[in-house]
Amino acid sequence: KNEVEQSPQNLTAQEGEFITINCSYSVGISALHWLQQHPGGGIVSLFMLSSGKKKHGRLIATINIQEKHSSLHITASHPRDSAVYICAVAGNYQLIWGAGTKLIIKP
Amino acid sequence: DTEVTQTPKHLVMGMTNKKSLKCEQHMGHRAMYWYKQKAKKPPELMFVYSYEKLSINESVPSRFSPECPNSSLLNLHLHALQPEDSALYLCASSQEGEGYHQETQYFGPGTRLLVL
């Protein structure tokens, strides 16, 4: 079993829909990162959080430390949100990466 | 300036060639990283430099040789690569590097490498 599991692996939705991507982990962590990677390759760090909730524009990230679970939400999704979203957890001395969720938003 | 730049964007090389990848940041970050990413996989950490000293080498083959000439520049020298080394090579930087996994990393656009 992977230490970091993301679901779903792939998600296709219509423009305007509310999107949820989930990340579950099995190790003790000090922080959790959400990152976005567009087809061109560049990676952008969206959030780093260790408790509670963070919001930036239409993106919201939450984490439940007790349940070892985090979610990334996108409100009013837009085709430009199409990308791979990756969850990575800060374990003891390293980042452990999830496999990513490929999101496609259709106009 | 919150940008990490990488050159070249694309590189094709033969197995006997020697080439270098370059990375630059002007955010005053003291930690810089090299990652390798194969298609449809997450990035794999290769090297971490903190305060211009190599702090992490993730058992990378010696045909990859990193160099940090100063706190703004990071190079990756390539020699005698194999076709399986074809991948996207990403550079990143962060504030300190100590406990790098607890810092926000800023990534460059990557160099797409093809080894023939």
Tab-separated table of N, CA and C in Angstrom, chain B residues 34-36 44-48 54 56-66 76-78 81 85 89:
chain	number	residue	atom	x	y	z
B	34	TRP	N	17.442	19.368	-7.470
B	34	TRP	CA	17.205	18.736	-8.764
B	34	TRP	C	16.260	17.560	-8.559
B	35	TYR	N	15.230	17.511	-9.451
B	35	TYR	CA	14.294	16.400	-9.497
B	35	TYR	C	14.326	15.801	-10.896
B	36	LYS	N	14.004	14.509	-10.962
B	36	LYS	CA	13.804	13.823	-12.238
B	36	LYS	C	12.354	13.352	-12.270
B	44	GLU	N	10.958	12.746	-8.703
B	44	GLU	CA	11.837	12.024	-7.762
B	44	GLU	C	13.000	12.932	-7.407
B	45	LEU	N	13.222	13.118	-6.124
B	45	LEU	CA	14.330	13.971	-5.688
B	45	LEU	C	15.665	13.325	-6.055
B	46	MET	N	16.571	14.166	-6.598
B	46	MET	CA	17.915	13.683	-6.918
B	46	MET	C	18.930	14.264	-5.931
B	47	PHE	N	18.990	15.592	-5.870
B	47	PHE	CA	19.991	16.280	-5.048
B	47	PHE	C	19.358	17.484	-4.351
B	48	VAL	N	19.893	17.782	-3.166
B	48	VAL	CA	19.542	19.004	-2.448
B	48	VAL	C	20.827	19.732	-2.082
B	54	LEU	N	26.239	20.353	-0.809
B	54	LEU	CA	25.384	19.218	-1.117
B	54	LEU	C	24.949	18.568	0.184
B	56	ILE	N	21.889	16.458	0.315
B	56	ILE	CA	21.218	15.191	0.039
B	56	ILE	C	21.582	14.727	-1.371
B	57	ASN	N	21.998	13.481	-1.471
B	57	ASN	CA	22.200	12.802	-2.755
B	57	ASN	C	21.415	11.507	-2.646
B	58	GLU	N	20.336	11.410	-3.422
B	58	GLU	CA	19.468	10.246	-3.300
B	58	GLU	C	19.989	9.068	-4.121
B	59	SER	N	21.245	8.687	-3.833
B	59	SER	CA	21.857	7.529	-4.506
B	59	SER	C	21.770	7.640	-6.019
B	60	VAL	N	22.075	8.829	-6.512
B	60	VAL	CA	22.008	9.077	-7.950
B	60	VAL	C	23.294	8.574	-8.614
B	61	PRO	N	23.184	7.907	-9.770
B	61	PRO	CA	24.398	7.427	-10.461
B	61	PRO	C	25.369	8.563	-10.753
B	62	SER	N	26.652	8.229	-10.785
B	62	SER	CA	27.691	9.255	-10.929
B	62	SER	C	27.705	9.900	-12.305
B	63	ARG	N	26.943	9.373	-13.245
B	63	ARG	CA	26.864	10.032	-14.557
B	63	ARG	C	26.102	11.360	-14.454
B	64	PHE	N	25.453	11.586	-13.327
B	64	PHE	CA	24.841	12.882	-13.016
B	64	PHE	C	25.720	13.553	-11.955
B	65	SER	N	26.192	14.750	-12.257
B	65	SER	CA	27.092	15.438	-11.340
B	65	SER	C	26.579	16.845	-11.081
B	66	PRO	N	26.107	17.137	-9.870
B	66	PRO	CA	25.594	18.474	-9.586
B	66	PRO	C	26.719	19.427	-9.200
B	76	LEU	N	23.608	20.873	-13.469
B	76	LEU	CA	23.621	19.414	-13.446
B	76	LEU	C	24.395	18.961	-14.679
B	77	HIS	N	25.579	18.395	-14.439
B	77	HIS	CA	26.430	17.946	-15.529
B	77	HIS	C	26.093	16.494	-15.857
B	78	LEU	N	25.960	16.242	-17.153
B	78	LEU	CA	25.505	14.942	-17.640
B	78	LEU	C	26.594	14.317	-18.495
B	81	LEU	N	25.130	9.242	-20.416
B	81	LEU	CA	23.777	8.887	-19.989
B	81	LEU	C	23.244	7.709	-20.786
B	85	ASP	N	17.520	7.430	-18.947
B	85	ASP	CA	17.641	8.717	-18.251
B	85	ASP	C	16.803	9.803	-18.908
B	89	TYR	N	13.670	17.121	-16.270
B	89	TYR	CA	14.513	17.448	-15.116
B	89	TYR	C	14.080	18.816	-14.593
